[in-house]
Amino acid sequence: MKDRLLARINDRTARVGVIGLGYVGLPLAVELGKAGFHVVGYDVSARVVEGLMAGRSHIQDVPTEEVAALVRAGRFEATTDDSRLAELDAISIAVPTPLGKTRDPDMSYVLSARDTILRNAHPGLLIVLESTTYPGTTRELFLPSFEKLGFTVGIDVFLAFSPERVDPGNTVFLTKNTPKVVGGITPACTELATAFYQSSIDTIVTVSSPEAAELTKLLENTFRAVNIGMVNEMAIVCDKLGVDVHEVIDAAATKPFGFMKFTPGPGIGGHCIPLDPHYLAWKMRTLNYKTRFIDLASEINSQMPSFVMEKVTLALNEDRKPVNGSRALVLGVAYKKDINDVRESPSLDIIRLLGLHGAEVAFHDPHVSMVREDGHELRGVELTDEALESADVVVIVTDHSAVDYQRVLDHAALVVDTRNATKHCVRTKARVVTLSSSAAGREVMAQQAY
Ligand SMILES: NC(=O)c1ccc[n+]([C@@H]2O[C@H](COP(=O)([O-])OP(=O)(O)OC[C@H]3O[C@@H](n4cnc5c(N)ncnc54)[C@H](O)[C@@H]3O)[C@@H](O)[C@H]2O)c1
């Protein structure tokens, strides 16, 4: 079985598929298509499938022309028909892994994808889970179900985990040139999964087990969550001391070794950093171990929107204005610059907090025209001189490159800049408040000098 599948992968006659055609699955499907495979993309969303079959990409990093060319060439087709999986020799799973209300893993999408494969499984099939998850998932949730059907993993079917590392908006590192980690249940599983990805990804890094691959992804994202948490705390520290956190970070970053630059901000967002470390924390709770770094980072990062709200309140107070009844213009609702993803975005929390305190809130985002929160729809506004002039406070939450920040400072009266986006702008009309520019902090330092 193994040699036959290996040969079919190597000569590109293997029929391959991707389950879940979102931020992760679509770029992978396109790379596999470009590598010469015939790719079937299976998704439960008819809207996603119809769009793709019409040659349209719904993912910002995947050019529409690439999807259209593959569809025209008959190399890629999207479907909602799960029976099409029966034709496939290799399947990657890239479905969501969110958290439930109690911040426990919600494995329902992964289990549903697994069951869809089980209904269509046949000898000679390679299955690779890519969704970010807790260590042990592949062995605990996949291996027994295939064995129950009579397959021997490593002989009849092949099972591996390979974490996706896609970084939306990153124009340098894309699916093809980001090294991919692969860990199979058996050496044969690893060998086949490696050959499969080698077709379309430049560098493959093998590890000894699915658990090592699962944990690699969680280490990467926990590393980011903890360092962002640490630097966010440093912003609060600097605020209390009246020191500019960005000046300190930029100076520290001149050290050519032993320091890696992270920047503070309004909080963390997206489908990875706020969620993934909790998969590890949950798993470790089942083993009676408390992952303290994860808990602390999460606590600090999730409090940043409240810290921003405090900055806005104090800044308006200096202008003798209450938040209640003030007009707030939020710049940016995407969770990071130059993308249109609003999942878990701290901007949504800030908009909600401003609204709760009675502010009239509007937002502008060059990449997002509308957001939905708690069943309410909020439509974005144009960034005009009038919109800037009529706002009591402009809150920069996402530092999109397409926004002219000099214009913001030329027309707004008060700007709370949570990203240091106005760093290079000439201070003209607006009073600018950053995360660490509290007047109280400067006062404390001045008093302590006597
Ligand atoms: N977005 C990122 O930046 C990123 C980066 C690295 C890893 N990941 C991980 O990759 C996984 C997928 O994330 P994403 O951002 O691509 O999600 P997404 O929401 O963009 O896409 C998921 C797709 O799966 C489809 N889907 C859901 N259940 C399905 C099912 N049972 N069968 C078929 N299709 C189904 C949805 O309709 C959707 O189109 C997650 O585990 C995530 O943590 C995401």
Short mmCIF file of C-alpha atoms and ligand atoms in Angstrom, two decimals:
data_model
loop_
_atom_site.label_atom_id
_atom_site.label_comp_id
_atom_site.label_asym_id
_atom_site.label_seq_id
_atom_site.Cartn_x
_atom_site.Cartn_y
_atom_site.Cartn_z
CA MET A 1 0.00 0.00 0.00
CA LYS A 2 2.70 2.42 1.08
CA ASP A 3 4.86 2.03 -2.04
CA ARG A 4 1.86 2.30 -4.35
CA LEU A 5 0.69 5.53 -2.71
CA LEU A 6 4.22 6.91 -2.63
CA ALA A 7 4.55 6.31 -6.37
CA ARG A 8 1.18 7.97 -7.02
CA ILE A 9 2.20 10.99 -4.93
CA ASN A 10 5.54 11.26 -6.68
CA ASP A 11 4.08 11.09 -10.19
CA ARG A 12 1.14 13.35 -9.16
CA THR A 13 -1.52 10.83 -10.17
CA ALA A 14 -2.70 10.62 -6.56
CA ARG A 15 -6.06 12.33 -6.07
CA VAL A 16 -5.73 14.69 -3.15
CA GLY A 17 -8.17 16.71 -1.09
CA VAL A 18 -8.49 19.36 1.58
CA ILE A 19 -11.32 19.50 4.11
CA GLY A 20 -12.10 23.08 5.15
CA LEU A 21 -11.31 25.80 2.60
CA GLY A 22 -10.57 28.78 4.85
CA TYR A 23 -7.44 30.77 5.70
CA VAL A 24 -5.43 27.55 5.98
CA GLY A 25 -7.13 25.07 3.66
CA LEU A 26 -7.49 27.23 0.55
CA PRO A 27 -3.81 28.28 0.26
CA LEU A 28 -2.82 24.61 0.72
CA ALA A 29 -5.32 23.42 -1.91
CA VAL A 30 -3.97 26.01 -4.36
CA GLU A 31 -0.33 24.99 -3.72
CA LEU A 32 -1.24 21.31 -4.26
CA GLY A 33 -3.01 22.25 -7.49
CA LYS A 34 -0.01 24.27 -8.67
CA ALA A 35 2.23 21.26 -7.86
CA GLY A 36 0.28 19.25 -10.46
CA PHE A 37 -2.28 17.33 -8.40
CA HIS A 38 -5.96 17.18 -9.08
CA VAL A 39 -7.37 18.67 -5.87
CA VAL A 40 -10.84 18.26 -4.43
CA GLY A 41 -11.72 20.81 -1.76
CA TYR A 42 -14.56 19.78 0.52
CA ASP A 43 -16.33 22.40 2.65
CA VAL A 44 -19.69 22.43 4.42
CA SER A 45 -20.30 26.03 3.34
CA ALA A 46 -22.21 26.23 0.05
CA ARG A 47 -21.30 29.94 -0.17
CA VAL A 48 -17.56 29.16 0.00
CA VAL A 49 -17.86 26.34 -2.55
CA GLU A 50 -19.98 28.33 -5.01
CA GLY A 51 -17.58 31.27 -4.86
CA LEU A 52 -14.56 29.07 -5.51
CA MET A 53 -16.23 27.22 -8.37
CA ALA A 54 -16.99 30.61 -9.90
CA GLY A 55 -13.23 31.22 -9.73
CA ARG A 56 -13.35 33.69 -6.82
CA SER A 57 -11.05 33.60 -3.80
CA HIS A 58 -12.55 34.62 -0.46
CA ILE A 59 -9.14 34.61 1.25
CA GLN A 60 -7.12 37.81 0.95
CA ASP A 61 -3.74 36.04 0.61
CA VAL A 62 -4.93 33.79 -2.24
CA PRO A 63 -5.20 35.66 -5.54
CA THR A 64 -8.52 35.16 -7.33
CA GLU A 65 -6.60 34.61 -10.61
CA GLU A 66 -4.83 31.56 -9.13
CA VAL A 67 -8.12 29.97 -8.08
CA ALA A 68 -9.75 30.79 -11.42
CA ALA A 69 -6.79 29.36 -13.39
CA LEU A 70 -6.85 26.09 -11.42
CA VAL A 71 -10.63 25.73 -11.78
CA ARG A 72 -10.37 26.41 -15.54
CA ALA A 73 -7.54 23.88 -15.90
CA GLY A 74 -9.66 21.26 -14.09
CA ARG A 75 -7.00 20.98 -11.35
CA PHE A 76 -9.17 22.22 -8.51
CA GLU A 77 -12.80 21.72 -7.70
CA ALA A 78 -14.69 22.59 -4.54
CA THR A 79 -17.67 20.61 -3.36
CA THR A 80 -20.14 20.21 -0.50
CA ASP A 81 -20.65 16.57 -1.49
CA ASP A 82 -18.78 14.44 1.06
CA SER A 83 -19.07 11.27 -1.03
CA ARG A 84 -16.37 12.80 -3.29
CA LEU A 85 -13.85 12.01 -0.54
CA ALA A 86 -14.11 8.33 -1.51
CA GLU A 87 -12.09 9.14 -4.69
CA LEU A 88 -9.16 10.55 -2.76
CA ASP A 89 -5.75 9.09 -1.87
CA ALA A 90 -4.59 11.83 0.50
CA ILE A 91 -6.66 14.25 2.61
CA SER A 92 -5.58 17.22 4.74
CA ILE A 93 -7.97 18.51 7.39
CA ALA A 94 -8.01 22.27 8.04
CA VAL A 95 -11.26 22.90 9.91
CA PRO A 96 -11.67 25.33 12.83
CA THR A 97 -10.63 24.45 16.39
CA PRO A 98 -12.33 27.12 18.51
CA LEU A 99 -12.88 27.19 22.26
CA GLY A 100 -16.21 26.56 23.92
CA LYS A 101 -17.85 29.02 26.33
CA THR A 102 -15.81 27.60 29.23
CA ARG A 103 -12.58 27.93 27.18
CA ASP A 104 -12.33 24.18 26.70
CA PRO A 105 -11.44 22.82 23.22
CA ASP A 106 -14.38 22.57 20.84
CA MET A 107 -13.45 19.51 18.81
CA SER A 108 -16.80 19.24 17.03
CA TYR A 109 -15.47 20.43 13.62
CA VAL A 110 -12.50 18.05 13.75
CA LEU A 111 -14.71 15.13 14.79
CA SER A 112 -17.20 15.91 12.06
CA ALA A 113 -14.39 16.03 9.45
CA ARG A 114 -13.00 12.74 10.82
CA ASP A 115 -16.41 11.06 10.60
CA THR A 116 -16.86 12.29 7.03
CA ILE A 117 -13.56 10.63 6.12
CA LEU A 118 -14.47 7.43 7.99
CA ARG A 119 -17.67 7.12 5.92
CA ASN A 120 -15.57 7.29 2.76
CA ALA A 121 -12.33 5.62 3.84
CA HIS A 122 -10.58 2.92 1.82
CA PRO A 123 -7.23 1.13 2.00
CA GLY A 124 -4.34 3.22 0.71
CA LEU A 125 -5.54 6.51 2.19
CA LEU A 126 -3.29 9.14 3.83
CA ILE A 127 -4.99 11.43 6.36
CA VAL A 128 -3.20 14.46 7.77
CA LEU A 129 -4.71 16.64 10.47
CA GLU A 130 -3.56 20.27 10.22
CA SER A 131 -5.98 21.99 12.60
CA THR A 132 -4.24 23.31 15.69
CA THR A 133 -5.09 21.08 18.64
CA TYR A 134 -3.93 19.59 21.95
CA PRO A 135 -1.15 16.98 22.03
CA GLY A 136 -2.63 13.52 21.73
CA THR A 137 -5.52 14.41 19.39
CA THR A 138 -4.34 12.42 16.37
CA ARG A 139 -3.60 9.31 18.42
CA GLU A 140 -6.65 9.55 20.70
CA LEU A 141 -9.37 10.71 18.31
CA PHE A 142 -8.26 9.37 14.92
CA LEU A 143 -6.25 6.18 15.38
CA PRO A 144 -8.91 4.12 17.26
CA SER A 145 -11.73 5.09 14.85
CA PHE A 146 -9.77 3.84 11.83
CA GLU A 147 -8.74 0.69 13.64
CA LYS A 148 -12.36 0.05 14.62
CA LEU A 149 -13.18 -0.06 10.89
CA GLY A 150 -10.59 -2.80 10.48
CA PHE A 151 -7.72 -0.70 9.09
CA THR A 152 -4.20 -1.06 10.42
CA VAL A 153 -2.64 2.38 10.63
CA GLY A 154 0.78 2.38 8.99
CA ILE A 155 -0.16 -0.59 6.76
CA ASP A 156 -3.60 0.06 5.15
CA VAL A 157 -4.14 3.70 6.03
CA PHE A 158 -1.64 6.35 7.06
CA LEU A 159 -2.15 8.99 9.72
CA ALA A 160 -0.10 12.08 10.57
CA PHE A 161 -0.30 15.51 12.13
CA SER A 162 1.23 18.53 10.40
CA PRO A 163 0.54 21.95 11.90
CA GLU A 164 -0.31 24.84 9.62
CA ARG A 165 1.77 27.98 10.13
CA VAL A 166 -0.01 30.37 7.78
CA ASP A 167 0.43 34.01 8.76
CA PRO A 168 -2.34 36.03 7.09
CA GLY A 169 -1.07 39.25 5.55
CA ASN A 170 2.57 38.09 5.51
CA THR A 171 3.76 38.73 1.96
CA VAL A 172 7.19 37.12 2.46
CA PHE A 173 6.36 33.79 4.10
CA LEU A 174 3.49 31.97 2.41
CA THR A 175 2.39 28.34 2.49
CA LYS A 176 5.08 27.29 -0.03
CA ASN A 177 8.15 28.79 1.63
CA THR A 178 7.24 28.25 5.29
CA PRO A 179 8.88 25.03 6.55
CA LYS A 180 6.29 22.39 7.47
CA VAL A 181 6.58 20.06 10.45
CA VAL A 182 5.29 16.50 10.00
CA GLY A 183 4.86 13.72 12.57
CA GLY A 184 3.20 10.41 11.70
CA ILE A 185 1.84 7.59 13.85
CA THR A 186 4.38 5.21 12.25
CA PRO A 187 7.53 5.86 10.17
CA ALA A 188 5.55 4.89 7.04
CA CYS A 189 2.92 7.51 7.90
CA THR A 190 5.63 10.17 8.30
CA GLU A 191 7.29 9.14 5.04
CA LEU A 192 4.07 9.40 3.05
CA ALA A 193 2.99 12.69 4.63
CA THR A 194 6.47 14.09 3.96
CA ALA A 195 6.32 13.07 0.30
CA PHE A 196 2.82 14.55 0.01
CA TYR A 197 3.88 17.98 1.32
CA GLN A 198 7.26 17.93 -0.42
CA SER A 199 5.34 18.20 -3.68
CA SER A 200 4.31 21.74 -2.90
CA ILE A 201 6.22 23.04 0.13
CA ASP A 202 9.94 23.87 -0.02
CA THR A 203 11.09 22.50 3.37
CA ILE A 204 9.69 19.63 5.41
CA VAL A 205 10.83 19.02 8.99
CA THR A 206 10.01 15.57 10.34
CA VAL A 207 9.51 14.82 14.03
CA SER A 208 9.15 11.46 15.73
CA SER A 209 5.42 11.50 16.54
CA PRO A 210 2.12 13.34 16.01
CA GLU A 211 2.37 14.53 19.63
CA ALA A 212 5.70 16.27 18.91
CA ALA A 213 4.14 17.93 15.84
CA GLU A 214 1.02 18.96 17.78
CA LEU A 215 3.13 20.40 20.56
CA THR A 216 5.44 22.23 18.15
CA LYS A 217 2.54 24.38 17.00
CA LEU A 218 1.42 25.02 20.57
CA LEU A 219 4.94 25.98 21.62
CA GLU A 220 5.17 28.48 18.74
CA ASN A 221 1.88 30.16 19.58
CA THR A 222 2.36 30.01 23.35
CA PHE A 223 5.76 31.65 22.83
CA ARG A 224 4.01 34.51 21.02
CA ALA A 225 1.18 34.80 23.54
CA VAL A 226 3.60 34.87 26.51
CA ASN A 227 5.97 37.40 24.91
CA ILE A 228 3.11 39.66 23.85
CA GLY A 229 1.73 39.38 27.39
CA MET A 230 5.12 40.30 28.83
CA VAL A 231 5.53 43.31 26.56
CA ASN A 232 1.94 44.42 27.24
CA GLU A 233 2.74 44.32 30.93
CA MET A 234 5.86 46.36 30.17
CA ALA A 235 3.60 48.98 28.53
CA ILE A 236 1.58 49.19 31.75
CA VAL A 237 4.80 49.38 33.78
CA CYS A 238 6.14 52.16 31.54
CA ASP A 239 2.85 54.01 31.78
CA LYS A 240 3.08 54.04 35.56
CA LEU A 241 6.71 55.20 35.36
CA GLY A 242 6.07 57.85 32.72
CA VAL A 243 8.56 56.23 30.32
CA ASP A 244 7.86 55.66 26.60
CA VAL A 245 7.62 51.86 26.18
CA HIS A 246 8.38 52.04 22.45
CA GLU A 247 11.58 53.98 23.05
CA VAL A 248 12.68 51.32 25.55
CA ILE A 249 11.79 48.42 23.23
CA ASP A 250 13.52 50.01 20.23
CA ALA A 251 16.63 50.59 22.30
CA ALA A 252 16.59 46.99 23.64
CA ALA A 253 16.17 45.71 20.08
CA THR A 254 19.56 47.16 19.14
CA LYS A 255 21.13 44.31 21.13
CA PRO A 256 22.33 41.95 18.41
CA PHE A 257 21.79 38.78 20.47
CA GLY A 258 19.50 37.46 23.21
CA PHE A 259 16.56 39.79 22.57
CA MET A 260 13.59 39.42 20.25
CA LYS A 261 11.36 42.41 19.61
CA PHE A 262 7.66 42.18 20.48
CA THR A 263 5.42 45.24 20.53
CA PRO A 264 2.58 46.06 22.91
CA GLY A 265 -0.91 46.72 21.63
CA PRO A 266 -4.61 46.74 22.41
CA GLY A 267 -4.78 42.95 22.97
CA ILE A 268 -4.53 39.84 20.83
CA GLY A 269 -6.86 38.46 18.17
CA GLY A 270 -7.27 35.99 15.33
CA HIS A 271 -7.96 32.28 15.35
CA CYS A 272 -4.55 31.34 16.81
CA ILE A 273 -2.77 33.27 19.56
CA PRO A 274 -5.79 33.89 21.84
CA LEU A 275 -7.01 30.28 21.50
CA ASP A 276 -4.22 27.79 20.86
CA PRO A 277 -2.40 28.06 24.22
CA HIS A 278 -5.70 27.17 25.93
CA TYR A 279 -5.66 23.82 24.11
CA LEU A 280 -2.41 23.04 25.92
CA ALA A 281 -3.64 24.50 29.23
CA TRP A 282 -6.76 22.32 28.98
CA LYS A 283 -4.76 19.18 28.22
CA MET A 284 -2.44 19.85 31.15
CA ARG A 285 -5.40 20.43 33.49
CA THR A 286 -6.50 16.88 32.71
CA LEU A 287 -3.05 15.83 33.98
CA ASN A 288 -3.36 18.00 37.13
CA TYR A 289 -0.81 20.52 35.94
CA LYS A 290 -1.44 24.26 35.76
CA THR A 291 0.31 26.05 32.89
CA ARG A 292 1.01 29.31 34.73
CA PHE A 293 2.70 31.22 31.91
CA ILE A 294 -0.30 30.61 29.64
CA ASP A 295 -2.77 31.70 32.30
CA LEU A 296 -0.83 34.85 33.17
CA ALA A 297 -0.28 35.88 29.54
CA SER A 298 -3.95 35.31 28.82
CA GLU A 299 -4.96 37.39 31.83
CA ILE A 300 -2.77 40.34 30.82
CA ASN A 301 -3.57 40.17 27.10
CA SER A 302 -7.32 39.93 27.67
CA GLN A 303 -7.23 42.98 29.97
CA MET A 304 -5.62 45.22 27.34
CA PRO A 305 -8.93 46.43 25.86
CA SER A 306 -9.91 47.62 29.37
CA PHE A 307 -6.53 49.34 29.68
CA VAL A 308 -7.21 51.11 26.35
CA MET A 309 -10.68 52.06 27.59
CA GLU A 310 -9.07 53.58 30.69
CA LYS A 311 -6.68 55.57 28.45
CA VAL A 312 -9.63 56.88 26.42
CA THR A 313 -11.56 57.83 29.57
CA LEU A 314 -8.60 59.70 31.10
CA ALA A 315 -7.74 61.41 27.82
CA LEU A 316 -11.32 62.66 27.38
CA ASN A 317 -11.32 63.71 31.02
CA GLU A 318 -8.33 65.96 30.35
CA ASP A 319 -10.50 67.64 27.70
CA ARG A 320 -13.29 67.96 30.36
CA LYS A 321 -15.46 65.47 28.46
CA PRO A 322 -17.20 62.36 29.79
CA VAL A 323 -17.14 59.18 27.69
CA ASN A 324 -20.93 59.21 27.88
CA GLY A 325 -22.15 61.12 24.84
CA SER A 326 -18.67 61.56 23.31
CA ARG A 327 -18.13 60.62 19.68
CA ALA A 328 -15.45 57.94 19.30
CA LEU A 329 -14.00 56.95 15.95
CA VAL A 330 -12.20 53.59 16.08
CA LEU A 331 -9.55 53.14 13.38
CA GLY A 332 -9.21 49.44 12.56
CA VAL A 333 -11.34 46.46 13.51
CA ALA A 334 -9.17 43.67 12.02
CA TYR A 335 -7.04 41.97 14.66
CA LYS A 336 -3.80 42.97 12.92
CA LYS A 337 -2.58 45.25 10.18
CA ASP A 338 -3.40 44.86 6.49
CA ILE A 339 -5.81 41.94 6.83
CA ASN A 340 -9.61 41.69 7.01
CA ASP A 341 -9.95 39.06 9.77
CA VAL A 342 -11.94 40.31 12.79
CA ARG A 343 -12.07 37.01 14.71
CA GLU A 344 -11.34 37.61 18.42
CA SER A 345 -10.24 41.15 17.51
CA PRO A 346 -9.57 43.38 20.54
CA SER A 347 -11.18 46.16 18.54
CA LEU A 348 -14.57 44.50 19.01
CA ASP A 349 -14.03 44.57 22.80
CA ILE A 350 -13.01 48.22 22.67
CA ILE A 351 -16.07 49.12 20.57
CA ARG A 352 -18.26 47.22 23.04
CA LEU A 353 -16.68 48.94 26.07
CA LEU A 354 -17.00 52.39 24.48
CA GLY A 355 -20.67 51.67 23.74
CA LEU A 356 -21.25 50.37 27.28
CA HIS A 357 -19.91 53.64 28.65
CA GLY A 358 -22.30 55.62 26.49
CA ALA A 359 -20.01 56.74 23.66
CA GLU A 360 -21.36 57.13 20.13
CA VAL A 361 -19.05 54.73 18.28
CA ALA A 362 -18.15 54.62 14.61
CA PHE A 363 -15.31 52.73 12.95
CA HIS A 364 -13.25 52.91 9.82
CA ASP A 365 -11.27 49.99 8.44
CA PRO A 366 -9.96 49.93 4.86
CA HIS A 367 -10.30 46.12 4.83
CA VAL A 368 -13.59 45.60 6.70
CA SER A 369 -16.90 47.25 5.82
CA MET A 370 -19.10 45.81 8.55
CA VAL A 371 -18.88 44.01 11.90
CA ARG A 372 -21.46 42.06 13.84
CA GLU A 373 -21.32 41.95 17.64
CA ASP A 374 -23.96 40.45 19.92
CA GLY A 375 -26.44 40.45 17.05
CA HIS A 376 -25.81 44.16 16.27
CA GLU A 377 -24.43 45.28 12.94
CA LEU A 378 -22.05 48.21 12.75
CA ARG A 379 -21.13 49.57 9.34
CA GLY A 380 -17.80 51.24 8.76
CA VAL A 381 -17.60 54.92 7.82
CA GLU A 382 -15.39 56.69 5.27
CA LEU A 383 -12.26 58.27 6.68
CA THR A 384 -13.00 61.91 5.82
CA ASP A 385 -11.61 65.13 7.28
CA GLU A 386 -15.11 65.78 8.66
CA ALA A 387 -15.29 62.37 10.36
CA LEU A 388 -11.93 63.07 12.03
CA GLU A 389 -12.87 66.62 13.02
CA SER A 390 -16.24 65.68 14.48
CA ALA A 391 -14.83 62.89 16.70
CA ASP A 392 -14.08 63.73 20.34
CA VAL A 393 -11.55 60.93 20.29
CA VAL A 394 -9.99 58.80 17.55
CA VAL A 395 -8.73 55.43 18.80
CA ILE A 396 -6.14 53.73 16.58
CA VAL A 397 -6.58 50.01 17.26
CA THR A 398 -5.16 48.47 14.06
CA ASP A 399 -2.20 50.09 12.32
CA HIS A 400 -3.28 49.40 8.71
CA SER A 401 -0.76 50.69 6.16
CA ALA A 402 -3.51 52.17 3.97
CA VAL A 403 -4.46 54.82 6.56
CA ASP A 404 -2.83 58.25 6.29
CA TYR A 405 -1.92 58.87 9.94
CA GLN A 406 -0.58 62.36 9.27
CA ARG A 407 -4.03 63.28 8.03
CA VAL A 408 -5.47 61.84 11.24
CA LEU A 409 -3.20 64.08 13.34
CA ASP A 410 -3.94 67.09 11.12
CA HIS A 411 -7.71 66.87 11.64
CA ALA A 412 -8.53 65.06 14.88
CA ALA A 413 -8.45 66.79 18.27
CA LEU A 414 -7.51 63.78 20.38
CA VAL A 415 -5.93 60.49 19.29
CA VAL A 416 -5.37 57.42 21.46
CA ASP A 417 -2.74 55.48 19.52
CA THR A 418 -2.51 51.90 20.82
CA ARG A 419 -0.02 50.79 18.12
CA ASN A 420 2.46 53.66 17.87
CA ALA A 421 1.15 54.14 14.32
CA THR A 422 1.73 57.91 14.51
CA LYS A 423 5.39 57.51 15.50
CA HIS A 424 6.75 59.15 12.36
CA CYS A 425 4.04 61.80 12.01
CA VAL A 426 4.53 65.50 12.68
CA ARG A 427 2.60 66.53 15.79
CA THR A 428 0.20 69.07 14.29
CA LYS A 429 -3.35 69.48 15.61
CA ALA A 430 -4.16 66.34 17.59
CA ARG A 431 -3.10 65.62 21.15
CA VAL A 432 -1.70 62.07 20.98
CA VAL A 433 -1.95 59.63 23.86
CA THR A 434 -0.05 56.34 23.58
CA LEU A 435 -0.22 53.22 25.75
CA SER A 436 2.54 54.55 27.98
CA SER A 437 2.19 58.31 27.92
CA SER A 438 0.22 58.90 31.06
CA ALA A 439 0.56 62.33 32.62
CA ALA A 440 0.07 60.65 36.01
CA GLY A 441 3.12 58.45 35.37
CA ARG A 442 5.30 61.46 34.56
CA GLU A 443 3.98 63.18 37.69
CA VAL A 444 4.89 60.18 39.86
CA MET A 445 8.42 60.15 38.48
CA ALA A 446 8.80 63.90 38.94
CA GLN A 447 7.60 63.71 42.55
CA GLN A 448 9.93 60.83 43.35
CA ALA A 449 12.87 62.86 42.07
CA TYR A 450 12.53 65.19 45.10
N1 LIG B 1 -6.10 31.47 10.35
C1 LIG B 1 -4.84 31.33 10.71
O1 LIG B 1 -4.06 32.27 10.71
C2 LIG B 1 -4.30 29.98 11.14
C3 LIG B 1 -2.92 29.79 11.17
C4 LIG B 1 -2.41 28.56 11.54
C5 LIG B 1 -3.28 27.53 11.91
N2 LIG B 1 -4.62 27.73 11.90
C6 LIG B 1 -5.47 26.61 12.29
O2 LIG B 1 -6.04 26.03 11.13
C7 LIG B 1 -7.37 25.56 11.39
C8 LIG B 1 -8.34 26.19 10.41
O3 LIG B 1 -8.37 27.59 10.63
P1 LIG B 1 -8.84 28.62 9.52
O4 LIG B 1 -8.41 29.96 9.99
O5 LIG B 1 -8.42 28.16 8.16
O6 LIG B 1 -10.43 28.48 9.64
P2 LIG B 1 -11.53 29.10 8.65
O7 LIG B 1 -12.72 29.36 9.51
O8 LIG B 1 -10.94 30.20 7.84
O9 LIG B 1 -11.85 27.91 7.65
C9 LIG B 1 -12.40 26.72 8.04
C10 LIG B 1 -13.30 26.19 6.92
O10 LIG B 1 -13.73 24.89 7.32
C11 LIG B 1 -15.08 24.73 6.94
N3 LIG B 1 -15.62 23.65 7.76
C12 LIG B 1 -16.01 23.67 9.06
N4 LIG B 1 -16.39 22.43 9.47
C13 LIG B 1 -16.24 21.62 8.40
C14 LIG B 1 -16.46 20.24 8.19
N5 LIG B 1 -16.87 19.44 9.18
N6 LIG B 1 -16.23 19.74 6.97
C15 LIG B 1 -15.79 20.53 5.97
N7 LIG B 1 -15.55 21.84 6.10
C16 LIG B 1 -15.77 22.38 7.31
C17 LIG B 1 -15.69 26.09 7.16
O11 LIG B 1 -16.88 26.24 6.40
C18 LIG B 1 -14.56 27.01 6.70
O12 LIG B 1 -14.66 27.33 5.32
C19 LIG B 1 -7.65 25.89 12.85
O13 LIG B 1 -7.34 24.79 13.65
C20 LIG B 1 -6.67 27.01 13.14
O14 LIG B 1 -6.30 27.07 14.50
C21 LIG B 1 -5.16 28.93 11.50
#
